[in-house]
Coordinates of C-alpha atoms in Angstrom, one line a residue:
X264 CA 59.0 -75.1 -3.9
X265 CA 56.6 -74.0 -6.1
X266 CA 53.8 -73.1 -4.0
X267 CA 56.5 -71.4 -2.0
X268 CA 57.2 -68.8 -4.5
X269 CA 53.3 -68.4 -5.7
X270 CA 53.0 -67.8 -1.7
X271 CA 56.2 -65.3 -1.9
X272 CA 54.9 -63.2 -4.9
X273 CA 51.5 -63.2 -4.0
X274 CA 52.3 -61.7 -0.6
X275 CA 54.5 -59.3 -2.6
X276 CA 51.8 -58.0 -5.0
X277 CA 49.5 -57.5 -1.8
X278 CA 52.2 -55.1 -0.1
X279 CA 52.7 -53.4 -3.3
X280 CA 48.8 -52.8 -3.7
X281 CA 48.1 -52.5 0.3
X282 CA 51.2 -50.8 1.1
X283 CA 50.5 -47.4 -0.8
X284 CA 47.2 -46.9 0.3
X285 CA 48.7 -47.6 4.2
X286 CA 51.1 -45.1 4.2
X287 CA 48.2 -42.6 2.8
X288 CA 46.1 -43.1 5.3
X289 CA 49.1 -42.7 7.8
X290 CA 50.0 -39.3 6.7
X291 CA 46.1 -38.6 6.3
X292 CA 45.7 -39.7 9.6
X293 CA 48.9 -37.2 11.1
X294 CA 47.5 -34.2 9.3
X295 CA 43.8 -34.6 10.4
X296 CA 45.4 -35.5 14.2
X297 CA 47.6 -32.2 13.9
X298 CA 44.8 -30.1 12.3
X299 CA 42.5 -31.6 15.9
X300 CA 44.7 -30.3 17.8
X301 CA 45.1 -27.3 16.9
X302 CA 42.0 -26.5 16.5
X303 CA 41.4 -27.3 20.3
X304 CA 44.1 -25.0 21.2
X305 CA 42.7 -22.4 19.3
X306 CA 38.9 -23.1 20.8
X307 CA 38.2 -23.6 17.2
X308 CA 36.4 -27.2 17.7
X309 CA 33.6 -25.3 19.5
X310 CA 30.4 -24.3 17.4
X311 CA 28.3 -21.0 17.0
X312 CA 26.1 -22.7 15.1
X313 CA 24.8 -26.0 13.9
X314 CA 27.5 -28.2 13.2
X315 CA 28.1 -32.6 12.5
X316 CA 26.9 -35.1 15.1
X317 CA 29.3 -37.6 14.7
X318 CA 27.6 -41.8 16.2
X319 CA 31.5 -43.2 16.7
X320 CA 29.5 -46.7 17.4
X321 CA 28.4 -47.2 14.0
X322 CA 30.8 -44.6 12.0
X323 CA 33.2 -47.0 9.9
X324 CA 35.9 -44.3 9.1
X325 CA 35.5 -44.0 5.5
X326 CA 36.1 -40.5 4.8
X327 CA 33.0 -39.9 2.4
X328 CA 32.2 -37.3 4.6
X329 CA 35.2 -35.0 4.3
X330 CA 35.6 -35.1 1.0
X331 CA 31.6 -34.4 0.6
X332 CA 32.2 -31.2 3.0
X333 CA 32.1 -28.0 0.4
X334 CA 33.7 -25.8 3.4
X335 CA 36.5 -28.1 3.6
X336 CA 38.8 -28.4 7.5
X337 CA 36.1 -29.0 8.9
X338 CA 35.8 -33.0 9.3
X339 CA 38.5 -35.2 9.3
X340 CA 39.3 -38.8 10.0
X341 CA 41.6 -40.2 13.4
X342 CA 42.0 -43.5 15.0
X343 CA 39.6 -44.6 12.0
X344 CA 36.6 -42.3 12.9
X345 CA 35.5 -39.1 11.5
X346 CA 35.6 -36.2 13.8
X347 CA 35.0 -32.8 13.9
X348 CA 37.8 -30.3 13.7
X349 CA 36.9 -26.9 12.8
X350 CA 33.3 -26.3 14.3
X351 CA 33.6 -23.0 13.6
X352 CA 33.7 -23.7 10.0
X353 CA 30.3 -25.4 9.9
X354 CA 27.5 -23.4 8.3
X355 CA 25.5 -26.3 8.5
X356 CA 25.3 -27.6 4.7
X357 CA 24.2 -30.9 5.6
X358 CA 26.4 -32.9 2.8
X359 CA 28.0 -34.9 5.0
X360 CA 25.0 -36.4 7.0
X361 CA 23.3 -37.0 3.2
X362 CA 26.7 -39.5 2.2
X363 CA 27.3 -41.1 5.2
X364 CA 26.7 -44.7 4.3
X365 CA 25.8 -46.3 7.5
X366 CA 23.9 -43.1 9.0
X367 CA 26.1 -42.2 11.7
X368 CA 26.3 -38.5 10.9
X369 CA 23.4 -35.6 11.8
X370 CA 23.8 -32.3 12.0
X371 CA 21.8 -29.8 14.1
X372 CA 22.2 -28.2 17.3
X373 CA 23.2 -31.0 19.7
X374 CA 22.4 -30.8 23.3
X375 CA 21.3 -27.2 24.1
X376 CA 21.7 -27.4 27.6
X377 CA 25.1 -26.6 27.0
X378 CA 24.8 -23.8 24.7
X379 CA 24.2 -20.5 26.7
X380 CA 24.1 -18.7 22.8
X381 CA 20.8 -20.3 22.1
X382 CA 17.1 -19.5 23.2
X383 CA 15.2 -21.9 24.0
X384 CA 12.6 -22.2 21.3
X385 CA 9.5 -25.0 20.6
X386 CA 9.2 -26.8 17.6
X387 CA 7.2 -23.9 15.6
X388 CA 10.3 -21.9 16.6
X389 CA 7.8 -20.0 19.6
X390 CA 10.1 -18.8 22.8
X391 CA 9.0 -19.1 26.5
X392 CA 7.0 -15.9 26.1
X393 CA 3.6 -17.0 24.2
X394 CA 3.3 -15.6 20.5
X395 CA 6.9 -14.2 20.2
X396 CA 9.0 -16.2 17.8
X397 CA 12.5 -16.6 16.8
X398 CA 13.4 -17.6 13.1
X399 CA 17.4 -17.0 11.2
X400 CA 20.2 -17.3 12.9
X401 CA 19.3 -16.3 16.2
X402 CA 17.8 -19.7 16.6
X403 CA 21.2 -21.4 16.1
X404 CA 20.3 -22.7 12.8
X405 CA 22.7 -20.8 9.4
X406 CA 22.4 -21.1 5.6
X407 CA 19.4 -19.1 3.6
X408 CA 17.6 -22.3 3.5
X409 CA 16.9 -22.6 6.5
X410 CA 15.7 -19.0 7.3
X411 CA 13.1 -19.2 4.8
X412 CA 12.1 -22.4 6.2
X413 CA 11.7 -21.4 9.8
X414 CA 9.9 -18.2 8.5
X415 CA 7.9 -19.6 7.1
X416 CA 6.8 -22.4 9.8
X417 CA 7.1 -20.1 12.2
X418 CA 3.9 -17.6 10.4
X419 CA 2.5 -20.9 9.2
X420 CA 1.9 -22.3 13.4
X421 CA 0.6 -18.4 14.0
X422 CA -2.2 -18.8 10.9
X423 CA -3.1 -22.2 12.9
X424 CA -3.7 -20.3 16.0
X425 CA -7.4 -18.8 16.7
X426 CA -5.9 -15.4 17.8
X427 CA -6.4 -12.8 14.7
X428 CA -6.9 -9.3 15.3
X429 CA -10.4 -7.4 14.8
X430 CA -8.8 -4.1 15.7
X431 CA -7.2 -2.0 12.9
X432 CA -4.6 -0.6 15.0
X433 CA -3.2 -3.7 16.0
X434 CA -1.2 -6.4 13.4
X435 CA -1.9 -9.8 13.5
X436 CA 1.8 -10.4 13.4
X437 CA 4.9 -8.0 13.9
X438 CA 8.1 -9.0 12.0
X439 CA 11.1 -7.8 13.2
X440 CA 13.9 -8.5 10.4
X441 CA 14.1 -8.0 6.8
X442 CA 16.3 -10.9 5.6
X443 CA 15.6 -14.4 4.0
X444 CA 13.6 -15.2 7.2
X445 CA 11.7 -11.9 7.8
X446 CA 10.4 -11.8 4.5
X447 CA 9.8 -15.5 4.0
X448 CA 7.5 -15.2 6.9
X449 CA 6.0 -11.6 5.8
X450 CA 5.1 -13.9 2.2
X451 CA 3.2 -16.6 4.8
X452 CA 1.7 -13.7 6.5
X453 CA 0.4 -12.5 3.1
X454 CA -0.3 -16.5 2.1
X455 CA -2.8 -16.7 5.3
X456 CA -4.4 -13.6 5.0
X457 CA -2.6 -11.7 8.0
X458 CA -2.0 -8.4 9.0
X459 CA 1.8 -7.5 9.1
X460 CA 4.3 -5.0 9.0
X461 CA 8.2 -5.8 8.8
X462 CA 10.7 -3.5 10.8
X463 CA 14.6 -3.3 9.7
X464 CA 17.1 -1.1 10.9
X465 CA 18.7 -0.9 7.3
X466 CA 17.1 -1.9 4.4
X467 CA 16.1 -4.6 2.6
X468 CA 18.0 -7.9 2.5
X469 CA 18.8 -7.3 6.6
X470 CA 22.7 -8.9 6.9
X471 CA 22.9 -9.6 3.0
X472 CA 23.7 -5.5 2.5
X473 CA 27.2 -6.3 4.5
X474 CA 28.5 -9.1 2.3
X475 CA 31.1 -7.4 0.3
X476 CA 30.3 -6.9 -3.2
X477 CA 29.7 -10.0 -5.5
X478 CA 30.0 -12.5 -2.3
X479 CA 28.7 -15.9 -3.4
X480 CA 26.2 -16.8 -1.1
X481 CA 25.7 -20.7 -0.5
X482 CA 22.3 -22.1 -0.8
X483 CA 20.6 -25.1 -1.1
X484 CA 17.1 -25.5 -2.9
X485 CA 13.9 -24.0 -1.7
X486 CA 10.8 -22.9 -1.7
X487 CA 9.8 -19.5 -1.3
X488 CA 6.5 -18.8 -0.2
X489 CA 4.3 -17.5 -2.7
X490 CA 7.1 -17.1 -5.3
X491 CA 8.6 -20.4 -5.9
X492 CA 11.3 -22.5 -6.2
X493 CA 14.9 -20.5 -5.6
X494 CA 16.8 -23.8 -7.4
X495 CA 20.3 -22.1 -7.4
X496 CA 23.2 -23.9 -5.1
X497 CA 25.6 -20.9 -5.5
X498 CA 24.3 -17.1 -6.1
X499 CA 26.0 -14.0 -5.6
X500 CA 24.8 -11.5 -3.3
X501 CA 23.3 -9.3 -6.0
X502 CA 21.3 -11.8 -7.7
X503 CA 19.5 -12.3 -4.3
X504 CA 19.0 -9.3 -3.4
X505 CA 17.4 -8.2 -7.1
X506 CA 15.1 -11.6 -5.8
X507 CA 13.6 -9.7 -2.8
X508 CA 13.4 -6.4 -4.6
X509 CA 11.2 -8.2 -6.9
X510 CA 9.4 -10.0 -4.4
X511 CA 8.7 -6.5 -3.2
X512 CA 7.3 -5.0 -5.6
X513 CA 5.4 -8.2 -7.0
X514 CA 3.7 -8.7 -3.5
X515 CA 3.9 -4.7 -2.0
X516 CA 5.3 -5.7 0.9
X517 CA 4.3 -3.7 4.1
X518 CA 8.1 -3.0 4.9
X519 CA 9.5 -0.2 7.2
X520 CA 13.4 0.8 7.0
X521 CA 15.5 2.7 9.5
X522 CA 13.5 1.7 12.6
X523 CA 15.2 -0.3 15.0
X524 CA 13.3 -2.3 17.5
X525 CA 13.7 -1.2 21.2
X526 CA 11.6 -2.7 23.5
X527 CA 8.7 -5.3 23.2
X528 CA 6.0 -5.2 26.0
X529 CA 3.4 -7.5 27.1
X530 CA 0.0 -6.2 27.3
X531 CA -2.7 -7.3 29.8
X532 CA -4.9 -8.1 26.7
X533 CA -2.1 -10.6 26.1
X534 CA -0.6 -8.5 22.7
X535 CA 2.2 -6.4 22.4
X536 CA 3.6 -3.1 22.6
X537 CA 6.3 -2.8 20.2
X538 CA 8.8 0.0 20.2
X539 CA 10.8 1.2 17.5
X540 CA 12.7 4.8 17.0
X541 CA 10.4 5.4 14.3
X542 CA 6.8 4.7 16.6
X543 CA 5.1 2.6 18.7
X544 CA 3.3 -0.4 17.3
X545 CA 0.8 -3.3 18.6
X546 CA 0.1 -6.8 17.5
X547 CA -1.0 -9.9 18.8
X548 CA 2.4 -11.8 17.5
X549 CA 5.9 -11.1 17.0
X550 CA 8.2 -12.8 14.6
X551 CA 12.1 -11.7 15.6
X552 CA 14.4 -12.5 12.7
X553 CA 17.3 -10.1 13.4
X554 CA 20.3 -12.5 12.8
X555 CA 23.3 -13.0 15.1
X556 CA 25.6 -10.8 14.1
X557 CA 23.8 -7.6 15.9
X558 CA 26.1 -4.3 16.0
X559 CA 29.8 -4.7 15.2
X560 CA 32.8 -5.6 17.5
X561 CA 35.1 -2.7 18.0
X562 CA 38.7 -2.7 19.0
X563 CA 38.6 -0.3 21.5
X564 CA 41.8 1.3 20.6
X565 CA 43.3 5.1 19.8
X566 CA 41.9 6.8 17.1
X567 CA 39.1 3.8 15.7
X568 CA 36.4 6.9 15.8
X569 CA 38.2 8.1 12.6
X570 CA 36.6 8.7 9.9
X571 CA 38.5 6.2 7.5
X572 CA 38.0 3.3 9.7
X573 CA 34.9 1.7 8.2
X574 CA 33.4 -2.1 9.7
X575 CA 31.4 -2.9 6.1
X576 CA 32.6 -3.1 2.5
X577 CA 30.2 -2.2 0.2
X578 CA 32.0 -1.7 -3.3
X579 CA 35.6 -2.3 -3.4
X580 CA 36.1 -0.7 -6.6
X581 CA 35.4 2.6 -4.7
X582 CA 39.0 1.9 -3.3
X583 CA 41.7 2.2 -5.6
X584 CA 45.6 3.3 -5.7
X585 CA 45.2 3.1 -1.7
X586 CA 47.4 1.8 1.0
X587 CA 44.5 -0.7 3.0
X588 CA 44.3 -2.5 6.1
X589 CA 41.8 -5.6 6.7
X590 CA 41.6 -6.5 10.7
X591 CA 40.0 -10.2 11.1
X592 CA 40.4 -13.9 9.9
X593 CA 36.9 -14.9 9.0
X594 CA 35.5 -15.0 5.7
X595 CA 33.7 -11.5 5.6
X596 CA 37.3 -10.4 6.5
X597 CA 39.3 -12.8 3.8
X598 CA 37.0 -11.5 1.3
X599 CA 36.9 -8.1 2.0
X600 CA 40.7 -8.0 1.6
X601 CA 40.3 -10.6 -2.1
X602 CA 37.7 -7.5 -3.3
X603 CA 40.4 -4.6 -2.4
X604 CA 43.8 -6.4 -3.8
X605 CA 42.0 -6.8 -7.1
X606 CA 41.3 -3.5 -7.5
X607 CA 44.1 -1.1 -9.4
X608 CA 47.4 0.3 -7.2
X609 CA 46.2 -1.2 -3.8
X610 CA 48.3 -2.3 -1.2
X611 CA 46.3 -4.2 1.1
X612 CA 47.4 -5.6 4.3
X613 CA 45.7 -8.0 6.0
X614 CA 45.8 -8.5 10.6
X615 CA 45.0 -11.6 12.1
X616 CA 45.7 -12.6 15.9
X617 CA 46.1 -16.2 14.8
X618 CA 49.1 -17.9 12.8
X619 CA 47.0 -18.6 10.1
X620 CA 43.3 -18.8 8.5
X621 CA 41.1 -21.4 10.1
X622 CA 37.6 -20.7 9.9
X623 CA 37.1 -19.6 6.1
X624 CA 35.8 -21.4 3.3
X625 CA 37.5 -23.7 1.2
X626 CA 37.2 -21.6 -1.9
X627 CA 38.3 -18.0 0.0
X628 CA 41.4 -20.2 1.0
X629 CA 42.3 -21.2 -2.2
X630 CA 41.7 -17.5 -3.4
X631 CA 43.4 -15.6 -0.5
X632 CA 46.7 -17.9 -0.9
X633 CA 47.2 -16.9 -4.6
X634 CA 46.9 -13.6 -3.8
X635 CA 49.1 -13.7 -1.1
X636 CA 52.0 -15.5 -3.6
X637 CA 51.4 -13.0 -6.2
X638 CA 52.5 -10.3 -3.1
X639 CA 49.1 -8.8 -3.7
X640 CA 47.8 -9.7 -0.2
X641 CA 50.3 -9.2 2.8
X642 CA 49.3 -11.2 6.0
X643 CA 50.2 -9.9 8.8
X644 CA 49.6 -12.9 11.4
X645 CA 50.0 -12.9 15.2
X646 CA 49.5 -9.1 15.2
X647 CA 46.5 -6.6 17.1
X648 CA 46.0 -2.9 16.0
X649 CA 47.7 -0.4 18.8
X650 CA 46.5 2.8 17.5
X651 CA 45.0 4.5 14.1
X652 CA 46.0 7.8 13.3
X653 CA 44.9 9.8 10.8
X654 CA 47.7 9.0 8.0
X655 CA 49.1 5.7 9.2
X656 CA 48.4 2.3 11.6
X657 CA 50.2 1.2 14.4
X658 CA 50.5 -2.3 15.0
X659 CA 52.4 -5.3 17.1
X660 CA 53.8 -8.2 15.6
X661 CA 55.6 -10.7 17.9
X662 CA 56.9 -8.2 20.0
X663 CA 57.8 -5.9 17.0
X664 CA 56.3 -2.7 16.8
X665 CA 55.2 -2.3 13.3
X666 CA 53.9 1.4 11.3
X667 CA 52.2 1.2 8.3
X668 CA 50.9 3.9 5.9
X669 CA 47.5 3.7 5.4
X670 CA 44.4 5.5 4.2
X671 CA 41.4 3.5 5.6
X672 CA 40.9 0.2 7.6
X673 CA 38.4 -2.1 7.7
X674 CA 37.6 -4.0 10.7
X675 CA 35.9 -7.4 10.3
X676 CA 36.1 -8.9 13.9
X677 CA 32.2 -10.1 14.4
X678 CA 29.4 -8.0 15.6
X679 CA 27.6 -8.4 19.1
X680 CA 24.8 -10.5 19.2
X681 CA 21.4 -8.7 20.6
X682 CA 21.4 -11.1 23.3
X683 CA 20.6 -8.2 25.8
X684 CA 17.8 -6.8 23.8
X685 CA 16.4 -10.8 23.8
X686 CA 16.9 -10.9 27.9
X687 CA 15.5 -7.6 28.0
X688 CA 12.3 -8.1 26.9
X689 CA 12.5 -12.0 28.6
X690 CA 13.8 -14.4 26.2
X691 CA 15.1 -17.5 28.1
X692 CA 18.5 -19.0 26.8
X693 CA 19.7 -22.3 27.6
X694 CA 18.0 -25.2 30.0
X695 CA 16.8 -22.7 33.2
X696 CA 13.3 -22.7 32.1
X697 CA 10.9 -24.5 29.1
X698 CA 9.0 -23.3 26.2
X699 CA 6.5 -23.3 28.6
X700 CA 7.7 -21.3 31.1
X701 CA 8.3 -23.9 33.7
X702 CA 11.8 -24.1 35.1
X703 CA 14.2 -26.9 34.7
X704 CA 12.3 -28.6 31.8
X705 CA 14.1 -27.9 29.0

């Protein structure tokens, strides 16, 4: 009888403790199951980038992973593996491969011959056409850390090469690209003793200048050639740009703005005739570190050549006691529209296609959402721009045809990658032919 109740209430205790944590896991498990499948639905489980390799044979389900991601939505745990649900959300920190505790998690590229988005490149980042390179985020690969990396292997295997120039009027190197990876590899260049001369269609800082102002810009530690260690895991866009100002002046880098890169030719010689719309240029390399984002996506609807519709915010305290629409559902477009509802007397609107946020970052969620309760921020989901006119926008909403006043819109929907320009000048994508030019051996 005795035993029988030591039995009874030590099988009671256990339920107590177990049962808790069971029914967690259960509603855990639901939400990440729901979240997967709406993310298929929404082609939102399909990368741009790197993103988690996920070894189901050895993962053990613990969920160390998720809570280790700083993006947040875009791992989760069902039928007691982890998975990935929001590819799109991956910038490729790496956190969750570092905590796995049995290894089963890496993150890179996966199995290229998939990905049509992605040339094919060698190790030292070189492309099927001998001494042109690919570094950034052309090559698949995000995060700053990685672009300075890649520029600077990329410069590093051209220094190892015997080719150098002994003609004044042609470069040892060509970079086209002044970001984190175009002047990572312009510091190698100086490191090794080369002749180079960056390119940029803009300025300084390449695809940094489009982050709205103040964006926090997630890093990881690394070394920059030449001038050290850039230690920082969160720095706002200012503070790195003020880092490559200095770096320019410190090391007088040989950098060109306003010229935009038209055409690349191969010469019989076996060096290249680069064309920009500022002149024509030679060297026996090219580094191409242009980024992905390439010229921005239009609507293609009335009235977007107005004036007031603008595709980069650059200072949102320029805009104040305006009526404001934000088109897009990405985090340029989220934090466009946080800058502008903090400013005095906006209204800002914000137009999404989708029924809510799914591909920004934890923190712009978090952000977004307070605004939105405080009526600062109006969503307006499930809706697409009709036509702009000068004083107001027209939109549809479910079937509703909606009219707001409005003085300028800003239209974050992604920018076109210079894919064509990379065909153009014959960059191979995907598994048709090697680094080595052979076909089918990728």
């Amino acid at each position: 009888m005795e035993s029988g109740i030591i039995w009874f209430l030590t099988a009671l205790i256990s339920v107590l403790i177990v049962l808790p944590y069971y029914l967690k896991f259960r509603k855990s498990q639901r939400e990440h199951l729901q979240r997967k499948k709406e993310a298929q639905a929404l082609g939102l489980d399909r990368p741009h980038a790197q993103y988690p390799f996920i070894d189901v044979n050895h993962c053990i389900g613990c969920g160390s992973c998720v809570e280790a991601c700083p993006e947040g939505d875009v791992l989760g745990v069902v039928w007691g593996k982890a998975t990935v649900i929001n590819a799109m959300r991956c910038v490729g920190h790496g956190f969750c491969e570092q905590v796995c505790p049995v290894g089963a998690i890496e993150v890179g590229l996966g199995d290229i011959k998939q990905r049509t988005d992605i040339p094919v490149l060698s190790e030292h980042f070189e492309t099927n056409i001998p001494g042109i390179y690919i570094v950034g985020e052309l090559s698949g690969f995000s995060l700053i850390r990685n672009a300075i990396i890649q520029g600077n292997q990329a410069v590093t295997h051209i220094a190892g090469t015997s080719r150098r120039s002994t003609d004044p009027e042609v470069l040892d190197v060509l970079i086209v690209g002044a970001g984190p990876a175009g002047v990572s590899a312009a510091l190698t260049a100086i490191q090794h003793g080369l002749s180079y001369v960056i390119l940029e269609q803009h300025d300084l800082g390449g695809t940094i200048l489009k982050y709205p102002r103040r964006k926090l810009v997630m890093t990881r530690p690394v070394e920059i050639p030449l001038y050290g260690m850039l230690e920082k895991t969160e720095i706002e866009k200012e503070e790195l740009l003020e880092i490559w100002y200095r770096i320019q002046r410190e090391f007088r880098l040989k950098l060109r703005t306003g010229e935009r890169v038209v055409d690349i030719q191969r010469q019989e010689d076996g060096s290249f005739r680069i064309i920009s719309t500022g002149g024509e240029y030679r060297a026996l390399h090219v580094v191409l570190a242009l980024g992905r984002r390439g010229t921005p996506r239009k609507l293609g609807v009335p009235g977007e050549a107005l004036p007031k519709v603008l595709y980069q915010l650059i200072d949102a305290q320029s805009y104040q006691h305006m009526k404001l629409l934000v088109v897009g559902g990405g985090d340029s477009a989220v934090e466009a529209a946080i800058g502008l509802a903090r400013q005095k007397g906006n209204t800002v609107h914000i137009s999404y296609r989708k029924p809510r946020f799914f591909r920004i970052k934890q923190k712009n969620q978090e952000r977004i959402q307070q605004l939105i309760r405080q009526k600062k921020i109006f969503p307006l989901f499930n809706s697409r721009i009709v036509e702009i006119t000068p004083n107001t926008v027209i939109l549809e909403q479910e079937g509703q045809r909606l009219e707001l006043p409005n003085d300028f819109v800003f239209i974050f929907i992604g920018g076109e990658p210079p894919f064509d320009f990379l065909k153009k000048i014959g960059i191979q994508f995907g598994p048709e032919v090697a680094v080595d030019g052979t076909p089918g051996s990728s």
